[in-house]
Amino acid sequence: MNRAEIATAGTRPSSPRLSLRQALILVFVGALAYVAVVGLILVIRVGPATQRLPRESTTVMNEYNQSEYRIRSVDKVQGELQALVGAMPTEQVDSGLLRSIRARLQEAEEDSRTLARMAAPSGSRTELRSLLAYGLLRESAWRNVLLAAAAAVELHDAAAARELLNVADLRSRPVHALFNVETSAVLRAVRREESNIAEVTASSTRLVGLWFVGGLLLLPVVAVFVRRRVAAPLAVLDDGLARVSAGDLSVELEPAVPDELGRLALHFNRMTAVLRERAAQEEERTATESTARTRAILEAALDAVVVIDEQGVVHEWSPRAVATFGWSRDEAMGRLLADLIIPEESRADHTLGLRAYGQRATTPMLGRRVETVAQRRDGTRLPVELAISPLHRQGRTEFSAFIRDLTEQHRMESELRQAQKMDAVGQLAAGIAHDFNNLLTGIMGYADLMRHDEQANAQLREDAAAVLAAAERGADLARGMLTLARRSHARDESVDLTKLAQEVMDVFSRTVDRRIEVTLALSADAAVARGDRSQLANALLNLVINAADAMPNGGQLTIGMRVARLDEQFTKRHSREAVPGEFVVLTVRDTGHGMSSDVRARIFEPFFTTKPIGEGTGLGLSMVYGTVRSHRGIVTVDSAEGTGTTFTIYLPLDHTGAELEIAPVREVRTGRGRILLADDEAQVRDVMARLMRRMGYAVELACDGEEAVELVRADPDRCDLVVLDGNMPRMTGPDAARAIRAIRPGLPLVLSTGYFDADSDETPAAKLFDGTIAKPFDLAALSQILATYVPS
Amino acid sequence: MSRFRVVFSSVRAAIGVGAVVAFSGCGDRTGPVVGHAFGVSRGGHSIVELVRAVYDSQPTGARLGVLTWDVPGGANLMQETEGANFFAANRNVIAVVGHNGSRNALIASMVYSDAHVAHLVPNATSRRLTTAGDWTFQLVPDDSAEGAYLASYAYDSLRAHRIAVLYVGDEYGTGLRDGVRSELAARGTDPPVDVTMVPNESCYSAQARSIQRLIVVAALRRGQPDVVVAATGMSNARCLADIIEAERPGTPILGADGFGFQTAPNAPVNPAVLQQVRFVRFWQPGADSVNRVFLDRWHRVSERPPNDVDALTYDGYMLLDAAVRAVGPSRLAVRTWLRSLGVTRAPFQGVTGPISFARGRVGLVLRMVPAQESAP
């Protein structure tokens, strides 16, 4: 924890100091007192002096002016009296002038009395006051003489008047002399006031100057005081806030003085403590969430996640790792990874890789996806994809490994390759079968004609029957190839598989080696599937024959039947065509010699066989595979050398109902009507025309679809049925059917085809036709189709 | 503290100016006191003794003392100011009675107004005292009122219609002069036939007497008055009276309270003059109980008959005694109590008559006394 003292930048005081508020008040009061002292100096010393000077000067001058006026007035009175006295012998005394003289003298007397009353003997005017008081007395005596002189004039006593005027003249002299002295005193008083104010001003100026100098000398002390008590603590607080705002919550201030800043520091510390606590809670919450999230990710991860340290010790073992490798988390944690999942032959490389990372901080395994082989707890190997990344956490280096089990991927890739291989073989087989069927159609047709030719001898008809039988075996072979390619003309009907299995096993048990114990484990459930009954029977027969072949010295053969629900995961893993739902599960298990993995990987390939030459065509399991896939089913094999083999067929359960028994009709039916036959194969076209005519129909031939269309367009009513080959040059059968439908919509159309290609254009086009004739066909089958669509 | 003693009032009218007598042994004391601001009348009876005797007879809780102030001779303005400051600075002084004459009383009243000390003025008649402030209480009417009384006396009692005024050019003389003029104007009668200022000088020399004579004679010949109002002091009263009697024998001469004759054994006043001169007095002994008590108390301490200043001074002390007993020894309370007389309280019954200060001293009866009766 960083602690900073907020109250001072210097040493801690030994005694309690001023609080911030007190310090500020002290500074403020000090400044105020400092200024107040200056003001007081000015007010107390300079102010009164400057105010007194004009007041005193004005007063003194007023008094001086009054005295001057009064003395001049009395001088004038004296002059007037002298004039009156001088004129007395000859002139009449002017009584008005005398009244005026008396009035002016009385006025002057009262003025002087008023002035005397005002003249207080104090202050700087003491000298002047004394002079004034003395002068007023002298003036009064002078005026009294003049009053008497005026009275003498009024009483016509010229002698007394002259004598009194002489006395007045004598009494006026000290008055004037005093006035001059008074004038000097006035000037001295004014000068004294001026000198006084100058002295006061100068001394005050010096005092103020000294005061300012003292203030300037005190200024650094005040500055240091303010810096230590205010600026420095605020700077510490500011620094602390800056650090907190920058994210450093460890800062803590140390309040040196319990003042405002001290309380602020305490609040600051509480704030940072709260922030630290919240940050810790947030960190803990984040860590918890992160852990939970990591745990959720690990649990949801499709790949196994393993974390090891630089010594290869396991620190994390995800649930997927548990499922993939068989080691529980508790078992795996703390153990060396090499002991858990790394095969013996790879452990040295693993150890070298860890050591190389410790030396060079890198290894070629890092940051890449590497396919390798791991081993499970039970020792089995599995292909894995490995992605390793280094983790640097809390000073340690760990490695996180994302391990993806490639077993399924490899299997799917194998299946894909198998499917692609089967498709290629199917394409080849389909082409061969198509041509083969056309050939067989001619062979079987001609043989049929010969067999039913009444004019031929018996030997020839037997030969024709032999040809026909051989041709039918060839037709079976062609049908097998089409089944392999899933392009056979399969039936779509409900097949009771339990019943079918019992029938097959009934036939099989008559020919099987007695050392083989056959067991039927059929459930009571209705195991009905939809498909071609004969194809399914052939498939089951192939499986049991292969099983018997695998047990040359006898063993146990078990056929099981049950109904099970397959989920999407299972169906997707084994087939792109199977839909999740209820399936009839048919198992054929033997206790034979089993298969190696290499054999197991190729058993469904066409023409692949482990039997000696001449004992197997290599098409048996391929047909099983094709039959099951064409029925949207799944076939799996589980086999190991020496432990036997189990084939499992999954066929979609049919809920529509049980199998219907339809007895095959093999008789040749005749009829009447016009048939337009289009086929590009001349031989086929010829033999079919001859067969149709033998049945009683009128047949018109066309070399291809286009010709057939032209014939119909030329005369839409020229025939009652049109038989079109599916694959013809210039215009195929379906295209011709569309055109004919456009011309005459109600005209029956039958497709004659050598194979049924589910993926070709014929499939949707087949819906354009009213019926289908699969080549090669026999006479009865052809007559049934024709009789169905040509009205008699 | 030896300078401050119990003093006795001087009587400027009847017994002359500034005679003071020093007492000793009764100056310092604690508790509320009243300042006695008169010089000590040497050899006279002490009103202070009388007042102390009265105060000491009061209950202990309301008992006042008297703090005196001793000056060696007649006090000048400087000394009057110093004495007023002494009383004002003493917190035990509740009020002050005294300061002889208008000039002294005016100076002292300024000090007491500033110090908030009630100042009772027994014998100063200056008009300026009526406007000296709330702390000044004048126990006699001012000069104008006295002048009006003189005019009314001349007009009503002497049936005079030609009234001449001789006055000195100071506050006292001009106040009386203005009072006469105002009274005559108020009556709607003729104004004074002549108003002449005369020198405020005694006839100490032949030249001075000549000057006075010429001025007075000229005035008398101009006005031909039935009555002369002499608004002057004692300094030239005898001189003027002699001149008037010589020039216009039998002419009544009316003087104010400050008018009087300075007598000397070798220079007796002309009896004919004495017959014509009348003075104003503020009090004459009465027969009521208050006067009887006063006179009884007075004669216990003095063989001299009391004059109006004695009576007025006595009234001042009795006023303060009543005030303190009513509101306690507080300067402000005493002043308030004095101001309430005649307003919210009944006038105080003093020796000189009912006393109130609603519009100056009200209730004082002025009396005109022949000079013959007032002569010692």
PDB file of C-alpha atoms in Angstrom, chain A residues 215-391:
ATOM      1  CA  GLY A 215       5.233  42.628   4.876  1.00  0.00           C
ATOM      2  CA  LEU A 216       7.614  41.739   2.058  1.00  0.00           C
ATOM      3  CA  LEU A 217       9.984  40.124   4.530  1.00  0.00           C
ATOM      4  CA  LEU A 218       7.063  38.224   5.981  1.00  0.00           C
ATOM      5  CA  LEU A 219       5.790  37.167   2.577  1.00  0.00           C
ATOM      6  CA  PRO A 220       8.137  34.136   2.207  1.00  0.00           C
ATOM      7  CA  VAL A 221       7.069  32.972   5.632  1.00  0.00           C
ATOM      8  CA  VAL A 222       3.437  33.270   4.616  1.00  0.00           C
ATOM      9  CA  ALA A 223       4.214  31.553   1.325  1.00  0.00           C
ATOM     10  CA  VAL A 224       5.960  28.685   3.093  1.00  0.00           C
ATOM     11  CA  PHE A 225       3.097  28.494   5.534  1.00  0.00           C
ATOM     12  CA  VAL A 226       0.492  28.407   2.774  1.00  0.00           C
ATOM     13  CA  ARG A 227       2.529  25.920   0.757  1.00  0.00           C
ATOM     14  CA  ARG A 228       2.985  23.574   3.688  1.00  0.00           C
ATOM     15  CA  ARG A 229      -0.508  23.868   5.024  1.00  0.00           C
ATOM     16  CA  VAL A 230      -2.535  24.188   1.838  1.00  0.00           C
ATOM     17  CA  ALA A 231      -0.663  23.759  -1.435  1.00  0.00           C
ATOM     18  CA  ALA A 232       1.452  20.743  -0.507  1.00  0.00           C
ATOM     19  CA  PRO A 233      -1.428  18.735   0.995  1.00  0.00           C
ATOM     20  CA  LEU A 234      -3.598  19.600  -1.982  1.00  0.00           C
ATOM     21  CA  ALA A 235      -0.787  18.490  -4.296  1.00  0.00           C
ATOM     22  CA  VAL A 236      -0.567  15.169  -2.459  1.00  0.00           C
ATOM     23  CA  LEU A 237      -4.318  14.785  -2.722  1.00  0.00           C
ATOM     24  CA  ASP A 238      -4.212  15.732  -6.380  1.00  0.00           C
ATOM     25  CA  ASP A 239      -1.467  13.182  -7.011  1.00  0.00           C
ATOM     26  CA  GLY A 240      -3.462  10.538  -5.190  1.00  0.00           C
ATOM     27  CA  LEU A 241      -6.577  11.293  -7.215  1.00  0.00           C
ATOM     28  CA  ALA A 242      -4.543  11.210 -10.425  1.00  0.00           C
ATOM     29  CA  ARG A 243      -3.179   7.809  -9.511  1.00  0.00           C
ATOM     30  CA  VAL A 244      -6.627   6.530  -8.633  1.00  0.00           C
ATOM     31  CA  SER A 245      -8.036   7.863 -11.895  1.00  0.00           C
ATOM     32  CA  ALA A 246      -5.175   6.073 -13.653  1.00  0.00           C
ATOM     33  CA  GLY A 247      -6.341   2.851 -12.058  1.00  0.00           C
ATOM     34  CA  ASP A 248      -3.936   2.586  -9.130  1.00  0.00           C
ATOM     35  CA  LEU A 249      -6.247   1.791  -6.237  1.00  0.00           C
ATOM     36  CA  SER A 250      -3.429   0.925  -3.868  1.00  0.00           C
ATOM     37  CA  VAL A 251      -2.662   4.535  -3.041  1.00  0.00           C
ATOM     38  CA  GLU A 252      -3.583   5.617   0.473  1.00  0.00           C
ATOM     39  CA  LEU A 253      -3.119   9.005   2.041  1.00  0.00           C
ATOM     40  CA  GLU A 254      -1.936   9.520   5.576  1.00  0.00           C
ATOM     41  CA  PRO A 255      -3.755  12.347   7.344  1.00  0.00           C
ATOM     42  CA  ALA A 256      -1.213  14.109   9.535  1.00  0.00           C
ATOM     43  CA  VAL A 257      -3.646  16.618  11.000  1.00  0.00           C
ATOM     44  CA  PRO A 258      -7.312  15.915  11.703  1.00  0.00           C
ATOM     45  CA  ASP A 259      -8.436  18.996   9.840  1.00  0.00           C
ATOM     46  CA  GLU A 260     -10.477  19.372   6.653  1.00  0.00           C
ATOM     47  CA  LEU A 261      -7.691  17.958   4.528  1.00  0.00           C
ATOM     48  CA  GLY A 262      -7.187  15.214   7.056  1.00  0.00           C
ATOM     49  CA  ARG A 263     -10.859  14.317   6.837  1.00  0.00           C
ATOM     50  CA  LEU A 264     -10.587  14.543   3.082  1.00  0.00           C
ATOM     51  CA  ALA A 265      -7.692  12.084   3.208  1.00  0.00           C
ATOM     52  CA  LEU A 266      -9.761   9.733   5.376  1.00  0.00           C
ATOM     53  CA  HIS A 267     -12.654   9.957   2.920  1.00  0.00           C
ATOM     54  CA  PHE A 268     -10.179   9.374   0.122  1.00  0.00           C
ATOM     55  CA  ASN A 269      -8.824   6.290   1.868  1.00  0.00           C
ATOM     56  CA  ARG A 270     -12.333   4.987   2.477  1.00  0.00           C
ATOM     57  CA  MET A 271     -13.112   5.585  -1.166  1.00  0.00           C
ATOM     58  CA  THR A 272     -10.037   3.717  -2.374  1.00  0.00           C
ATOM     59  CA  ALA A 273     -10.754   0.918   0.107  1.00  0.00           C
ATOM     60  CA  VAL A 274     -14.292   0.603  -1.250  1.00  0.00           C
ATOM     61  CA  LEU A 275     -12.953   0.691  -4.790  1.00  0.00           C
ATOM     62  CA  ARG A 276     -10.370  -1.954  -3.950  1.00  0.00           C
ATOM     63  CA  GLU A 277     -13.004  -4.141  -2.355  1.00  0.00           C
ATOM     64  CA  ARG A 278     -15.300  -3.732  -5.336  1.00  0.00           C
ATOM     65  CA  ALA A 279     -12.440  -4.412  -7.718  1.00  0.00           C
ATOM     66  CA  ALA A 280     -11.571  -7.559  -5.776  1.00  0.00           C
ATOM     67  CA  GLN A 281     -15.206  -8.630  -5.823  1.00  0.00           C
ATOM     68  CA  GLU A 282     -15.390  -7.874  -9.514  1.00  0.00           C
ATOM     69  CA  GLU A 283     -12.169  -9.775 -10.122  1.00  0.00           C
ATOM     70  CA  GLU A 284     -13.437 -12.684  -8.093  1.00  0.00           C
ATOM     71  CA  ARG A 285     -16.765 -12.600  -9.873  1.00  0.00           C
ATOM     72  CA  THR A 286     -15.017 -12.369 -13.209  1.00  0.00           C
ATOM     73  CA  ALA A 287     -12.735 -15.230 -12.272  1.00  0.00           C
ATOM     74  CA  THR A 288     -15.717 -17.264 -11.133  1.00  0.00           C
ATOM     75  CA  GLU A 289     -17.598 -16.461 -14.287  1.00  0.00           C
ATOM     76  CA  SER A 290     -14.512 -17.144 -16.337  1.00  0.00           C
ATOM     77  CA  THR A 291     -14.017 -20.453 -14.594  1.00  0.00           C
ATOM     78  CA  ALA A 292     -17.652 -21.345 -15.058  1.00  0.00           C
ATOM     79  CA  ARG A 293     -17.523 -20.233 -18.659  1.00  0.00           C
ATOM     80  CA  THR A 294     -14.339 -22.169 -19.235  1.00  0.00           C
ATOM     81  CA  ARG A 295     -15.893 -25.177 -17.567  1.00  0.00           C
ATOM     82  CA  ALA A 296     -19.004 -24.826 -19.710  1.00  0.00           C
ATOM     83  CA  ILE A 297     -16.878 -24.485 -22.823  1.00  0.00           C
ATOM     84  CA  LEU A 298     -14.842 -27.496 -21.861  1.00  0.00           C
ATOM     85  CA  GLU A 299     -17.954 -29.517 -21.140  1.00  0.00           C
ATOM     86  CA  ALA A 300     -19.617 -28.447 -24.377  1.00  0.00           C
ATOM     87  CA  ALA A 301     -16.515 -28.806 -26.493  1.00  0.00           C
ATOM     88  CA  LEU A 302     -16.711 -31.508 -29.118  1.00  0.00           C
ATOM     89  CA  ASP A 303     -12.953 -31.879 -28.881  1.00  0.00           C
ATOM     90  CA  ALA A 304     -11.077 -33.141 -25.900  1.00  0.00           C
ATOM     91  CA  VAL A 305      -9.284 -30.302 -24.115  1.00  0.00           C
ATOM     92  CA  VAL A 306      -6.216 -31.122 -22.100  1.00  0.00           C
ATOM     93  CA  VAL A 307      -3.913 -28.684 -20.323  1.00  0.00           C
ATOM     94  CA  ILE A 308      -0.446 -29.743 -19.276  1.00  0.00           C
ATOM     95  CA  ASP A 309       2.513 -27.920 -17.800  1.00  0.00           C
ATOM     96  CA  GLU A 310       6.073 -27.844 -19.031  1.00  0.00           C
ATOM     97  CA  GLN A 311       6.709 -31.212 -17.404  1.00  0.00           C
ATOM     98  CA  GLY A 312       3.771 -32.772 -19.174  1.00  0.00           C
ATOM     99  CA  VAL A 313       1.642 -33.049 -16.054  1.00  0.00           C
ATOM    100  CA  VAL A 314      -2.080 -32.807 -16.705  1.00  0.00           C
ATOM    101  CA  HIS A 315      -3.842 -29.749 -15.184  1.00  0.00           C
ATOM    102  CA  GLU A 316      -7.078 -29.854 -17.100  1.00  0.00           C
ATOM    103  CA  TRP A 317      -9.021 -32.802 -18.432  1.00  0.00           C
ATOM    104  CA  SER A 318     -12.297 -32.003 -20.142  1.00  0.00           C
ATOM    105  CA  PRO A 319     -15.381 -34.244 -20.148  1.00  0.00           C
ATOM    106  CA  ARG A 320     -14.812 -34.949 -23.822  1.00  0.00           C
ATOM    107  CA  ALA A 321     -11.326 -36.133 -22.938  1.00  0.00           C
ATOM    108  CA  VAL A 322     -12.930 -38.471 -20.443  1.00  0.00           C
ATOM    109  CA  ALA A 323     -15.255 -39.810 -23.167  1.00  0.00           C
ATOM    110  CA  THR A 324     -12.531 -40.036 -25.771  1.00  0.00           C
ATOM    111  CA  PHE A 325      -9.769 -41.646 -23.789  1.00  0.00           C
ATOM    112  CA  GLY A 326     -11.593 -43.406 -20.965  1.00  0.00           C
ATOM    113  CA  TRP A 327      -9.649 -41.784 -18.133  1.00  0.00           C
ATOM    114  CA  SER A 328     -11.800 -39.954 -15.597  1.00  0.00           C
ATOM    115  CA  ARG A 329     -10.863 -36.403 -14.614  1.00  0.00           C
ATOM    116  CA  ASP A 330      -9.704 -37.483 -11.183  1.00  0.00           C
ATOM    117  CA  GLU A 331      -7.566 -40.200 -12.666  1.00  0.00           C
ATOM    118  CA  ALA A 332      -6.001 -37.925 -15.243  1.00  0.00           C
ATOM    119  CA  MET A 333      -5.299 -34.820 -13.158  1.00  0.00           C
ATOM    120  CA  GLY A 334      -1.729 -34.680 -11.932  1.00  0.00           C
ATOM    121  CA  ARG A 335      -0.470 -37.525 -14.084  1.00  0.00           C
ATOM    122  CA  LEU A 336       1.858 -37.332 -17.038  1.00  0.00           C
ATOM    123  CA  LEU A 337       0.034 -37.010 -20.304  1.00  0.00           C
ATOM    124  CA  ALA A 338       2.453 -39.457 -21.838  1.00  0.00           C
ATOM    125  CA  ASP A 339       1.219 -42.165 -19.481  1.00  0.00           C
ATOM    126  CA  LEU A 340      -2.384 -41.533 -20.435  1.00  0.00           C
ATOM    127  CA  ILE A 341      -2.896 -41.102 -24.151  1.00  0.00           C
ATOM    128  CA  ILE A 342       0.446 -41.147 -25.939  1.00  0.00           C
ATOM    129  CA  PRO A 343       1.382 -44.484 -27.499  1.00  0.00           C
ATOM    130  CA  GLU A 344       4.610 -46.005 -26.360  1.00  0.00           C
ATOM    131  CA  GLU A 345       6.416 -45.286 -29.587  1.00  0.00           C
ATOM    132  CA  SER A 346       5.576 -41.557 -29.460  1.00  0.00           C
ATOM    133  CA  ARG A 347       6.442 -40.804 -25.880  1.00  0.00           C
ATOM    134  CA  ALA A 348      10.064 -40.027 -26.574  1.00  0.00           C
ATOM    135  CA  ASP A 349       9.046 -37.439 -29.176  1.00  0.00           C
ATOM    136  CA  HIS A 350       6.612 -35.941 -26.680  1.00  0.00           C
ATOM    137  CA  THR A 351       9.345 -35.623 -24.058  1.00  0.00           C
ATOM    138  CA  LEU A 352      11.749 -34.113 -26.579  1.00  0.00           C
ATOM    139  CA  GLY A 353       9.131 -31.589 -27.661  1.00  0.00           C
ATOM    140  CA  LEU A 354       8.565 -30.404 -24.088  1.00  0.00           C
ATOM    141  CA  ARG A 355      12.300 -30.157 -23.519  1.00  0.00           C
ATOM    142  CA  ALA A 356      12.769 -28.217 -26.770  1.00  0.00           C
ATOM    143  CA  TYR A 357      10.144 -25.716 -25.716  1.00  0.00           C
ATOM    144  CA  GLY A 358      11.908 -25.245 -22.407  1.00  0.00           C
ATOM    145  CA  GLN A 359      15.134 -24.439 -24.295  1.00  0.00           C
ATOM    146  CA  ARG A 360      13.898 -22.447 -27.303  1.00  0.00           C
ATOM    147  CA  ALA A 361      10.413 -21.382 -26.193  1.00  0.00           C
ATOM    148  CA  THR A 362       9.028 -22.925 -29.320  1.00  0.00           C
ATOM    149  CA  THR A 363       8.387 -26.277 -30.835  1.00  0.00           C
ATOM    150  CA  PRO A 364       7.122 -27.342 -34.272  1.00  0.00           C
ATOM    151  CA  MET A 365       3.997 -28.793 -32.698  1.00  0.00           C
ATOM    152  CA  LEU A 366       2.717 -25.395 -31.542  1.00  0.00           C
ATOM    153  CA  GLY A 367       0.166 -23.456 -33.511  1.00  0.00           C
ATOM    154  CA  ARG A 368      -0.527 -26.254 -35.984  1.00  0.00           C
ATOM    155  CA  ARG A 369      -3.033 -28.982 -36.505  1.00  0.00           C
ATOM    156  CA  VAL A 370      -1.290 -32.280 -36.479  1.00  0.00           C
ATOM    157  CA  GLU A 371      -2.837 -35.669 -37.155  1.00  0.00           C
ATOM    158  CA  THR A 372      -1.412 -38.395 -35.028  1.00  0.00           C
ATOM    159  CA  VAL A 373      -2.409 -41.498 -33.177  1.00  0.00           C
ATOM    160  CA  ALA A 374      -3.407 -41.625 -29.533  1.00  0.00           C
ATOM    161  CA  GLN A 375      -4.399 -44.463 -27.367  1.00  0.00           C
ATOM    162  CA  ARG A 376      -7.303 -45.017 -25.101  1.00  0.00           C
ATOM    163  CA  ARG A 377      -7.253 -46.357 -21.594  1.00  0.00           C
ATOM    164  CA  ASP A 378      -7.945 -49.806 -22.953  1.00  0.00           C
ATOM    165  CA  GLY A 379      -4.912 -49.535 -25.177  1.00  0.00           C
ATOM    166  CA  THR A 380      -6.809 -49.175 -28.440  1.00  0.00           C
ATOM    167  CA  ARG A 381      -5.504 -46.626 -30.837  1.00  0.00           C
ATOM    168  CA  LEU A 382      -7.456 -43.851 -32.390  1.00  0.00           C
ATOM    169  CA  PRO A 383      -6.601 -41.248 -34.962  1.00  0.00           C
ATOM    170  CA  VAL A 384      -6.659 -37.725 -33.538  1.00  0.00           C
ATOM    171  CA  GLU A 385      -6.086 -34.190 -34.715  1.00  0.00           C
ATOM    172  CA  LEU A 386      -3.948 -32.290 -32.236  1.00  0.00           C
ATOM    173  CA  ALA A 387      -3.735 -28.498 -31.845  1.00  0.00           C
ATOM    174  CA  ILE A 388      -1.402 -27.246 -29.109  1.00  0.00           C
ATOM    175  CA  SER A 389      -1.102 -23.663 -27.901  1.00  0.00           C
ATOM    176  CA  PRO A 390       1.085 -22.301 -25.123  1.00  0.00           C
ATOM    177  CA  LEU A 391      -0.558 -20.530 -22.190  1.00  0.00           C
TER     178      LEU A 391
END
